[in-house]
XYZ file of C-alpha atoms in Angstrom:
684
model
C 182.655 -74.985 40.495
C 186.245 -75.289 40.299
C 189.103 -73.741 38.469
C 193.020 -74.007 38.387
C 195.176 -71.051 38.463
C 197.339 -70.687 34.839
C 200.101 -68.272 36.712
C 203.891 -69.229 36.313
C 205.655 -71.711 38.717
C 208.096 -68.811 39.560
C 205.157 -67.025 40.990
C 204.108 -67.555 44.477
C 200.688 -66.648 46.241
C 199.071 -67.181 49.527
C 195.609 -68.273 49.618
C 194.869 -66.168 52.728
C 195.898 -62.694 53.520
C 198.195 -62.123 56.590
C 197.232 -58.685 56.456
C 194.295 -58.260 58.753
C 193.627 -54.542 57.929
C 192.456 -55.648 54.479
C 193.530 -55.673 50.848
C 195.643 -52.994 48.971
C 193.777 -51.218 46.415
C 196.739 -50.281 44.514
C 200.092 -48.681 43.794
C 201.076 -45.065 43.984
C 202.708 -45.191 40.354
C 199.545 -46.962 38.615
C 196.217 -47.386 40.197
C 195.468 -51.008 40.179
C 191.622 -52.719 40.470
C 190.611 -52.434 43.691
C 189.412 -56.156 44.318
C 192.983 -57.298 43.213
C 196.566 -56.515 44.208
C 200.167 -57.572 42.981
C 202.431 -59.355 45.172
C 206.094 -57.069 45.709
C 207.781 -59.970 47.481
C 207.412 -63.315 46.631
C 207.129 -66.155 49.195
C 210.153 -68.070 49.901
C 210.074 -71.264 47.881
C 211.267 -73.418 50.948
C 207.926 -72.423 52.834
C 205.638 -73.587 50.085
C 204.593 -77.139 48.840
C 203.065 -77.439 45.110
C 199.387 -78.883 45.366
C 197.714 -80.903 42.629
C 194.754 -79.017 41.595
C 192.033 -81.616 41.279
C 189.194 -80.279 38.880
C 191.083 -77.435 37.820
C 190.855 -75.985 41.513
C 193.081 -72.576 41.674
C 195.535 -74.158 43.930
C 198.910 -73.748 42.276
C 200.814 -72.646 45.162
C 199.396 -72.852 48.852
C 201.079 -72.233 52.087
C 202.161 -75.832 54.076
C 200.749 -74.061 57.092
C 197.807 -72.914 55.294
C 196.877 -76.566 53.997
C 198.007 -78.245 57.149
C 199.827 -80.964 55.410
C 202.471 -82.905 57.334
C 206.083 -83.056 55.728
C 206.427 -85.917 53.474
C 202.464 -86.031 52.891
C 200.937 -85.961 49.637
C 197.823 -84.376 48.457
C 195.753 -86.715 46.839
C 192.343 -84.852 46.389
C 190.787 -81.700 46.803
C 187.181 -80.985 47.554
C 185.589 -79.030 44.405
C 183.841 -75.588 45.595
C 179.853 -76.761 45.217
C 176.956 -74.850 45.424
C 174.424 -76.800 47.486
C 171.191 -75.713 49.167
C 172.699 -76.869 52.342
C 176.252 -77.864 53.086
C 175.445 -81.388 54.108
C 179.271 -81.976 55.622
C 178.857 -78.469 57.618
C 175.167 -78.345 58.739
C 172.784 -81.312 58.009
C 174.848 -84.449 59.091
C 177.824 -83.532 60.894
C 178.496 -86.755 61.950
C 178.502 -88.299 58.846
C 180.266 -85.344 57.000
C 183.389 -85.405 55.585
C 186.375 -84.186 57.693
C 187.877 -82.051 54.944
C 184.798 -80.034 54.044
C 184.168 -76.534 55.677
C 181.146 -74.267 54.706
C 182.439 -70.605 54.700
C 178.906 -69.175 53.039
C 175.348 -70.569 52.634
C 175.490 -72.980 49.954
C 178.919 -73.249 49.159
C 181.943 -75.809 50.558
C 185.609 -74.564 50.702
C 187.973 -76.306 48.588
C 189.940 -77.753 51.400
C 192.974 -80.402 50.750
C 192.873 -83.850 52.046
C 195.527 -85.833 53.403
C 194.794 -88.998 51.907
C 197.523 -91.467 51.144
C 195.432 -94.484 50.090
C 192.521 -93.037 47.815
C 192.907 -91.426 44.661
C 191.075 -88.321 43.643
C 189.310 -89.529 40.319
C 185.812 -88.527 41.746
C 186.577 -84.966 42.707
C 188.103 -84.458 39.380
C 185.320 -85.991 37.551
C 182.990 -83.798 39.145
C 184.807 -80.693 38.863
C 185.461 -81.670 35.119
C 181.366 -81.167 34.786
C 181.021 -78.346 36.698
C 184.150 -76.812 34.475
C 181.797 -77.672 31.549
C 178.744 -75.897 32.924
C 180.925 -72.797 33.498
C 182.344 -72.452 29.947
C 179.103 -72.670 28.258
C 177.106 -69.768 30.599
C 176.340 -66.618 28.745
C 178.664 -64.638 31.125
C 182.267 -64.498 32.210
C 182.701 -65.852 35.658
C 186.119 -65.370 37.734
C 188.001 -65.832 40.849
C 190.136 -63.291 42.168
C 192.558 -63.354 45.083
C 191.994 -61.093 47.981
C 195.423 -60.885 49.824
C 198.925 -59.064 49.043
C 200.983 -60.846 46.457
C 197.826 -62.560 44.540
C 195.812 -61.783 41.312
C 193.144 -63.277 39.315
C 193.331 -66.743 39.890
C 191.024 -67.968 36.992
C 188.446 -66.575 34.308
C 186.121 -68.481 32.416
C 186.577 -68.553 28.110
C 183.660 -66.300 27.769
C 186.041 -63.604 28.357
C 186.973 -64.186 24.715
C 183.450 -63.257 23.230
C 183.108 -60.274 25.583
C 186.183 -58.294 25.167
C 188.172 -60.211 22.458
C 191.060 -61.529 24.818
C 191.914 -64.857 25.468
C 191.575 -66.257 29.271
C 195.321 -66.653 29.785
C 196.261 -63.257 28.546
C 193.492 -61.776 30.579
C 195.538 -63.557 33.880
C 198.600 -62.428 32.606
C 198.141 -58.996 31.856
C 195.455 -58.105 34.448
C 196.935 -55.275 36.145
C 196.124 -53.657 32.760
C 192.400 -53.968 33.491
C 191.475 -50.341 33.538
C 192.648 -49.789 29.805
C 189.620 -52.031 29.282
C 187.113 -49.702 30.730
C 185.700 -46.705 28.897
C 187.504 -43.578 29.747
C 184.322 -41.791 30.850
C 183.274 -44.713 33.302
C 186.960 -45.541 34.546
C 186.900 -43.182 37.813
C 183.571 -44.351 38.432
C 184.424 -47.841 38.414
C 187.664 -47.356 40.349
C 185.753 -45.715 43.007
C 183.247 -48.397 43.297
C 186.120 -51.228 43.712
C 187.871 -49.086 46.222
C 184.656 -48.863 48.140
C 183.820 -52.675 48.316
C 187.520 -53.176 49.472
C 187.107 -50.992 52.330
C 183.790 -52.582 53.513
C 183.396 -55.908 52.119
C 180.403 -55.040 50.611
C 179.533 -56.825 47.053
C 180.748 -55.110 44.046
C 178.108 -54.036 41.581
C 178.646 -51.679 38.706
C 177.657 -51.216 35.376
C 180.313 -49.588 32.944
C 181.200 -49.599 29.143
C 184.102 -51.876 28.220
C 186.538 -51.565 25.292
C 186.688 -54.615 22.655
C 189.863 -55.687 21.261
C 188.149 -54.414 18.090
C 187.404 -51.010 19.463
C 183.744 -51.713 19.836
C 181.973 -50.403 23.107
C 180.437 -53.316 25.467
C 178.243 -52.566 28.074
C 178.943 -54.643 30.970
C 177.103 -55.308 34.275
C 179.681 -56.675 36.879
C 179.197 -57.891 40.187
C 181.300 -59.569 42.637
C 181.343 -61.220 46.214
C 183.736 -61.895 48.962
C 183.848 -65.560 49.856
C 184.912 -66.015 53.334
C 185.736 -68.839 55.591
C 184.050 -70.239 58.525
C 185.995 -68.089 60.633
C 185.131 -65.142 58.738
C 188.550 -64.659 56.851
C 188.254 -63.384 53.325
C 189.164 -66.148 51.013
C 188.584 -64.597 47.481
C 186.494 -62.468 45.308
C 183.890 -64.537 43.107
C 182.597 -62.529 40.271
C 180.709 -62.375 37.031
C 180.789 -60.181 34.046
C 177.431 -60.022 31.841
C 176.972 -58.258 28.439
C 174.400 -55.753 28.908
C 174.816 -54.204 25.197
C 171.265 -55.314 23.865
C 169.304 -54.741 26.865
C 170.680 -51.059 27.226
C 170.169 -50.630 23.335
C 166.457 -51.753 23.500
C 166.300 -49.310 26.685
C 167.700 -46.495 24.845
C 164.859 -47.274 21.985
C 162.206 -47.396 24.163
C 163.410 -44.365 25.984
C 163.470 -42.757 22.445
C 159.986 -44.321 21.213
C 158.733 -42.852 24.805
C 159.953 -39.465 24.137
C 158.954 -39.251 20.783
C 155.265 -40.528 21.003
C 154.896 -39.158 24.544
C 155.368 -35.824 23.088
C 153.275 -36.480 20.334
C 150.395 -37.436 22.526
C 150.922 -34.073 24.678
C 150.464 -32.061 21.422
C 147.187 -33.367 20.116
C 144.229 -31.189 20.977
C 142.659 -34.157 23.192
C 143.152 -35.962 26.871
C 144.586 -39.328 26.600
C 144.431 -41.439 29.662
C 145.016 -45.263 30.871
C 142.858 -46.985 33.524
C 143.355 -50.064 35.471
C 140.283 -52.520 34.044
C 139.396 -53.561 37.707
C 137.213 -53.014 40.192
C 139.227 -49.848 41.395
C 139.104 -48.114 38.020
C 142.447 -46.275 39.044
C 144.175 -43.991 36.404
C 147.697 -44.821 35.944
C 148.404 -42.019 32.810
C 146.649 -38.994 32.145
C 148.002 -36.189 29.628
C 149.029 -32.751 30.578
C 146.112 -31.375 28.215
C 143.637 -31.835 31.106
C 144.853 -29.052 32.658
C 144.032 -26.549 30.027
C 140.804 -28.252 28.782
C 139.622 -29.005 32.180
C 141.023 -26.688 34.740
C 142.563 -29.999 36.638
C 146.124 -30.954 36.919
C 147.375 -34.543 35.943
C 148.461 -35.298 39.407
C 145.533 -34.244 40.876
C 143.211 -36.352 38.443
C 145.655 -39.351 39.522
C 145.217 -39.060 42.897
C 141.531 -39.063 43.161
C 140.000 -41.965 41.784
C 136.288 -40.603 41.769
C 137.368 -37.298 40.092
C 136.263 -38.199 36.912
C 132.606 -39.474 38.178
C 132.146 -36.412 40.380
C 132.516 -34.127 37.227
C 130.046 -35.679 35.030
C 127.039 -33.775 34.419
C 124.191 -34.853 36.317
C 122.062 -35.377 33.548
C 124.778 -37.761 31.746
C 126.474 -39.521 35.145
C 124.330 -42.543 35.079
C 124.826 -43.300 31.257
C 128.291 -42.497 31.129
C 129.302 -44.829 34.348
C 126.999 -47.461 32.683
C 128.939 -47.091 29.428
C 132.246 -47.388 31.032
C 131.690 -50.144 33.420
C 130.321 -52.195 30.403
C 133.269 -51.739 28.467
C 135.507 -52.516 31.414
C 133.682 -56.044 32.077
C 133.091 -56.914 28.559
C 136.267 -55.949 27.146
C 134.509 -54.105 24.127
C 135.351 -50.889 22.693
C 133.265 -48.150 23.408
C 132.341 -44.600 22.341
C 130.361 -42.000 24.227
C 129.722 -38.223 24.838
C 129.097 -36.725 27.948
C 129.774 -33.287 29.872
C 132.393 -32.878 32.602
C 132.230 -29.846 34.918
C 135.632 -28.142 35.995
C 136.379 -26.911 39.446
C 136.028 -23.496 38.125
C 132.469 -24.403 36.658
C 133.279 -24.432 33.056
C 131.287 -27.275 31.277
C 133.138 -29.287 28.801
C 131.918 -31.482 26.160
C 133.903 -34.696 25.595
C 133.442 -37.666 22.867
C 135.353 -40.293 24.941
C 136.524 -43.378 22.730
C 138.543 -46.246 24.467
C 140.181 -49.671 23.708
C 139.989 -52.377 26.216
C 143.580 -54.240 26.548
C 143.395 -57.917 27.506
C 145.953 -60.083 29.501
C 147.304 -63.327 28.040
C 144.459 -65.332 29.687
C 142.124 -62.747 27.830
C 140.397 -60.725 30.566
C 140.508 -57.107 30.628
C 143.789 -55.240 32.160
C 143.908 -51.853 30.651
C 141.587 -49.154 29.240
C 143.620 -46.720 27.071
C 141.294 -43.826 25.827
C 141.390 -40.237 24.144
C 139.050 -37.535 25.365
C 138.444 -34.969 22.451
C 136.748 -31.601 23.207
C 133.851 -31.250 21.337
C 132.680 -28.178 22.917
C 132.443 -26.126 20.101
C 130.968 -28.426 17.848
C 128.053 -28.975 20.475
C 127.630 -25.389 20.341
C 127.489 -24.968 16.654
C 124.707 -28.140 16.550
C 122.735 -26.085 19.308
C 123.019 -23.072 16.983
C 121.552 -25.051 13.871
C 119.018 -26.379 15.705
C 117.999 -23.311 17.074
C 118.279 -21.661 13.766
C 116.305 -24.702 12.028
C 113.248 -23.614 14.220
C 113.544 -20.026 14.841
C 113.827 -16.613 12.988
C 117.423 -15.532 12.586
C 116.539 -12.050 12.945
C 113.572 -11.803 15.943
C 114.642 -15.203 17.280
C 110.769 -15.950 17.274
C 109.694 -19.594 16.385
C 109.633 -19.900 12.543
C 107.111 -21.280 9.920
C 108.965 -25.075 10.583
C 108.055 -24.938 14.465
C 105.021 -23.298 13.948
C 103.656 -26.248 11.430
C 105.027 -28.648 13.729
C 103.348 -27.209 16.727
C 99.999 -27.104 14.835
C 100.388 -30.891 14.200
C 100.898 -31.492 17.616
C 97.908 -29.660 18.765
C 95.652 -31.043 16.182
C 96.957 -34.832 17.223
C 96.000 -33.595 20.897
C 92.768 -32.438 19.776
C 91.697 -35.122 17.482
C 91.350 -38.163 19.558
C 88.032 -38.687 18.536
C 89.027 -38.902 15.050
C 91.734 -41.075 16.006
C 89.346 -43.371 17.400
C 87.078 -43.708 14.534
C 90.292 -44.398 12.490
C 91.428 -47.452 14.507
C 87.931 -48.820 14.554
C 87.741 -48.498 10.713
C 91.464 -49.977 10.501
C 90.414 -53.063 12.279
C 87.445 -53.353 10.270
C 89.882 -53.857 7.284
C 92.097 -56.133 8.953
C 89.394 -58.760 9.432
C 89.374 -58.963 5.774
C 92.933 -59.786 5.365
C 92.632 -63.251 7.755
C 90.775 -66.045 7.430
C 87.820 -67.284 9.803
C 90.307 -69.467 11.820
C 92.954 -66.721 12.391
C 92.651 -64.320 15.227
C 92.779 -60.588 15.270
C 93.182 -58.576 18.876
C 94.122 -55.021 19.776
C 96.877 -54.757 21.584
C 96.601 -50.957 22.796
C 97.042 -47.695 21.259
C 97.676 -48.456 17.334
C 98.782 -51.866 17.678
C 97.315 -55.277 16.798
C 98.224 -58.926 16.929
C 97.334 -61.482 14.218
C 97.690 -65.067 15.036
C 97.829 -67.398 12.064
C 97.146 -70.954 13.027
C 97.828 -73.821 10.997
C 99.134 -71.792 8.149
C 99.692 -73.676 4.946
C 102.715 -73.350 3.405
C 102.991 -71.445 0.119
C 105.150 -72.981 -2.863
C 108.542 -71.103 -3.276
C 111.775 -71.829 -4.869
C 113.870 -74.528 -3.376
C 115.563 -73.306 -0.067
C 112.821 -70.916 0.746
C 110.522 -71.763 3.710
C 107.133 -72.150 2.665
C 105.381 -70.959 5.751
C 107.289 -67.544 6.162
C 106.022 -67.151 2.472
C 102.635 -67.533 3.286
C 102.801 -65.176 6.601
C 104.930 -62.662 4.340
C 101.563 -62.613 1.843
C 99.213 -62.472 4.750
C 101.521 -59.120 5.116
C 101.188 -58.097 1.806
C 97.193 -58.737 1.840
C 97.346 -56.195 4.756
C 99.795 -53.687 3.072
C 97.056 -53.757 0.348
C 94.031 -53.156 2.069
C 95.231 -50.054 3.851
C 96.676 -48.615 0.166
C 92.859 -47.082 -0.287
C 91.947 -43.892 1.975
C 89.450 -43.902 4.906
C 86.740 -41.103 4.887
C 85.956 -39.940 8.080
C 83.522 -37.223 8.436
C 84.044 -36.054 4.755
C 87.640 -36.180 5.005
C 90.125 -38.795 3.328
C 92.983 -40.030 5.518
C 95.744 -42.585 4.547
C 97.390 -45.093 7.172
C 100.304 -47.199 6.656
C 101.451 -50.509 8.735
C 104.601 -51.809 10.089
C 104.412 -55.641 10.122
C 106.853 -57.866 12.223
C 106.528 -61.623 11.602
C 107.462 -64.104 14.221
C 107.162 -67.948 13.624
C 106.682 -71.062 15.731
C 108.797 -72.940 16.452
C 111.740 -71.569 14.212
C 111.874 -68.097 16.574
C 110.354 -69.211 20.074
C 109.158 -72.296 21.779
C 106.400 -70.484 23.934
C 103.890 -67.371 23.515
C 106.117 -65.140 25.642
C 108.865 -65.439 23.091
C 107.128 -65.067 20.106
C 105.151 -62.097 21.020
C 108.601 -60.473 22.062
C 110.243 -61.223 18.270
C 107.297 -60.154 16.840
C 107.335 -57.075 18.491
C 110.927 -56.465 17.813
C 110.610 -57.331 14.404
C 107.918 -54.600 13.821
C 110.060 -51.872 15.431
C 112.686 -52.699 13.119
C 110.453 -52.346 10.279
C 109.365 -48.924 11.805
C 112.596 -47.726 11.771
C 112.751 -48.425 8.242
C 109.947 -46.235 7.110
C 106.230 -46.695 6.986
C 104.774 -49.354 5.041
C 106.984 -52.464 5.658
C 107.487 -55.796 7.194
C 110.377 -57.469 9.026
C 110.479 -61.658 9.306
C 112.459 -61.992 12.676
C 115.479 -64.127 12.305
C 116.406 -66.740 15.437
C 120.021 -65.417 15.495
C 119.202 -61.870 15.599
C 121.137 -60.902 12.529
C 120.198 -58.066 10.586
C 122.102 -59.333 7.622
C 119.636 -62.291 7.816
C 116.648 -59.931 8.259
C 114.274 -59.878 5.324
C 113.434 -56.049 5.280
C 111.503 -54.173 2.685
C 109.370 -51.437 2.538
C 106.638 -52.981 0.400
C 104.598 -49.439 -0.038
C 107.478 -48.285 -2.056
C 107.592 -51.236 -4.210
C 104.156 -51.579 -4.876
C 104.196 -47.582 -5.595
C 107.181 -47.992 -7.905
C 104.946 -50.664 -9.867
C 101.957 -48.008 -9.948
C 104.211 -45.611 -11.132
C 106.343 -47.610 -13.239
C 109.380 -46.269 -12.007
C 112.086 -48.261 -13.652
C 114.594 -48.165 -16.236
C 116.060 -50.383 -18.611
C 120.036 -50.269 -19.338
C 120.994 -52.016 -22.494
C 124.171 -53.997 -22.466
C 125.769 -54.587 -25.729
C 126.532 -58.149 -27.162
C 129.899 -58.524 -29.298
C 130.836 -60.947 -31.606
C 134.151 -62.042 -30.667
C 135.318 -63.268 -33.849
C 134.588 -59.976 -35.611
C 134.096 -57.590 -32.788
C 130.766 -56.280 -34.506
C 127.591 -55.552 -31.965
C 124.763 -58.030 -32.966
C 122.355 -57.316 -29.879
C 121.489 -56.142 -26.337
C 120.438 -57.340 -23.136
C 117.908 -55.377 -21.433
C 118.491 -55.163 -17.630
C 115.757 -53.578 -15.693
C 117.072 -51.033 -12.695
C 115.150 -49.312 -9.944
C 116.182 -45.554 -9.082
C 116.409 -45.141 -5.314
C 114.619 -42.050 -4.450
C 117.217 -41.681 -1.608
C 119.921 -41.857 -4.417
C 121.687 -44.458 -6.324
C 120.032 -47.562 -7.724
C 118.210 -50.456 -5.903
C 120.173 -53.536 -7.292
C 117.524 -56.338 -9.049
C 119.017 -58.568 -6.376
C 117.374 -56.824 -3.515
C 113.696 -56.036 -4.954
C 112.933 -58.906 -7.587
C 112.674 -61.490 -4.809
C 110.303 -59.263 -2.865
C 108.328 -58.544 -5.782
C 107.875 -62.499 -6.136
C 106.925 -62.649 -2.770
C 104.513 -59.849 -3.195
C 103.172 -61.251 -6.474
C 104.465 -58.135 -8.133
C 106.734 -59.631 -10.687
C 103.875 -60.173 -13.450
C 103.530 -56.565 -13.427
C 107.035 -55.674 -13.708
C 108.001 -58.383 -16.167
C 104.962 -56.781 -18.538
C 106.585 -53.483 -18.206
C 109.822 -54.721 -19.057
C 108.510 -56.389 -22.459
C 106.587 -53.180 -23.138
C 109.369 -50.771 -22.938
C 111.749 -53.230 -24.790
C 109.094 -52.827 -27.629
C 108.845 -49.211 -27.525
C 112.639 -48.774 -27.695
C 112.816 -51.420 -30.411
C 110.336 -49.369 -32.360
C 112.206 -46.354 -31.762
C 115.638 -48.038 -33.120
C 114.031 -49.409 -36.323
C 112.868 -46.108 -37.322
C 116.597 -45.013 -37.120
C 117.513 -48.208 -39.487
C 118.826 -50.056 -36.583
C 117.939 -53.926 -35.929
C 119.236 -55.918 -33.013
C 118.891 -58.950 -31.148
C 117.017 -58.170 -27.908
C 117.151 -60.485 -24.649
C 115.906 -60.045 -21.312
C 115.604 -62.560 -18.458
C 112.666 -64.293 -16.595
C 112.157 -64.435 -12.890
C 111.890 -68.035 -11.480
C 108.114 -67.252 -10.215
C 107.368 -66.394 -13.686
C 108.300 -69.832 -15.068
C 105.910 -71.336 -12.443
C 102.673 -69.872 -14.100
C 100.542 -71.424 -16.580
C 101.339 -71.667 -20.245
C 104.738 -69.288 -19.419
C 105.972 -69.535 -23.518
C 102.488 -68.499 -25.013
C 101.913 -65.792 -22.852
C 105.212 -64.262 -23.262
C 104.901 -64.755 -26.907
C 101.619 -62.960 -26.657
C 103.504 -60.172 -25.064
C 106.001 -59.821 -27.546
C 103.624 -59.614 -30.551
C 101.586 -57.088 -28.527
C 104.606 -54.903 -28.153
C 105.055 -54.957 -32.130
C 108.386 -56.688 -32.201
C 109.665 -59.619 -34.474
C 109.956 -62.804 -32.483
C 113.062 -63.936 -34.378
C 114.842 -61.147 -32.941
C 113.888 -61.708 -28.990
C 116.121 -63.911 -26.911
C 114.122 -64.913 -23.360
C 117.049 -66.002 -21.264
C 116.394 -68.333 -17.894
C 119.536 -69.247 -16.279
C 120.623 -72.513 -15.243
C 120.678 -71.725 -11.398
C 117.118 -70.460 -11.966
C 115.737 -73.409 -13.381
C 117.222 -75.965 -10.977
C 116.208 -73.823 -8.152
C 112.968 -76.141 -8.202
C 113.272 -78.732 -11.121
C 109.621 -79.880 -10.917
C 108.124 -76.579 -11.425
C 110.944 -75.908 -14.286
C 109.795 -79.136 -15.739
């Protein structure tokens, strides 16, 4: 990097200080920048020779002795100062080195003049120009500053204009007023740093606020190093000034956010923690609330990586550690409840909810969690559970506990009756299968049915006939168990939960089929007695056909339906000319069961005709009430696809309408296009 000086010709300066005691830091009347000094006694013009600054080197005026130029000689070239990894001329190839190149520091070559009367310095000029272009476009201010008495700043890059609003030439000419461009609150500190660097020769490093010409405050980080020649003599200061305003602003914002959110975290009634998601599981942060809630200081918690696991309640330890480890390894969020035992013996219930953060490669890196103290909630739950089975006044078991214990006792004492029921159940199951099928008892109250060479049952387009056939078998089993069992003069009712697994859709071997059927059966049990579940290969509950067939059959027997009538409006006049009957099934647990949920099940179970017959009868009853009130409306209702497949659907529905006492001319039976096209062959 090569620069030239912009100083006036009347000023003379020496490249090397002749004062070996060190540069002067300022004058008594006005402090001067520590790294620079002003000349008070210009050198004699006769003792100096003007050099040609090739590549804008700062060699405006140099001593003849310094350059070692013979009288009458002409300086034709100057070697630019270039940053090489290893100075070739000084170290690598001494025999092939240029005689005018000298090293005074790692990676630099000195700008030494060469007495060459025959060769022009165009190559050096081109190289210097290229490096100057690089310097001019760096996002920082670079400068060269003299070290000797009688020298000042030699050159500064154009970025000084962007940093402080000052032209480079003005900066050079008015550099003795540099302190005026430092914020008053930082001025004394910056001057002291300059003085220390001059006194010790150590690098100058300081961050301060500068004053832009517009009055704006600019944060600046400035660093400078003292460049020496091969003999160790100081040559000049090479420095850089970098705008730190955006960085400082970002740091201030981060501190403000940390202060604000840190205060928020420390106010919530919970313990916030951050752990490393690696094998060490070290905690890097825990909020101060841990001391109030658990009696452990944050520092003690951070210092002992095994403290959390050691405080876990023995009954909760294995489960909590397994949940935590699984979340750390898989990267999945987790929530768990467990007890910790504090140093003073207190037992605290926690609900621990955590997120696992991942690095750019997708690997778990941090675990951020919140431990909520739920001790009071747990105590309340325990109290409610106690009161549910105990008398509040005497604390004795109440009637509810007595009944449950009685049932348990009867169940324990009634093994013989249970055996009789199992035998009777097996006999009925034989009636639900073909001779070619196999029924076996797996143990307890569980049975296995093997349906070989099952014939597909016709169904709507897109449905699996084999699955429908298996469902029909499950439905027959449910029907066989509807009637009570007579055992020693006592009627007993039994329900069955069925799990269905199909080959090869669900598994390719016997073990897989049994496991899948078993899993489907347990899902059916969780949904209540009397249902079935068809296993899905992807295990998705959304695709699992789960139904409580006993509830549906009971709803058919009890006619637990209702019709909603949707008005039909003539758009031209706004008059209502009719209604459409829509069937709904009130859910005993609240709300309504949508037709899309129970109509397909009713079709599979063969109950759709009974439901359709009830709809026509109910429409006839309501139509009679309206006619008595003088209201005659068109009434429409929908047919299911399965009703269309029966023999003579038109004649059968017409008979139902006449039997209900309705005028067929006012009845509209709707078959949607999508319903008709589910199975075009059956529809035609």
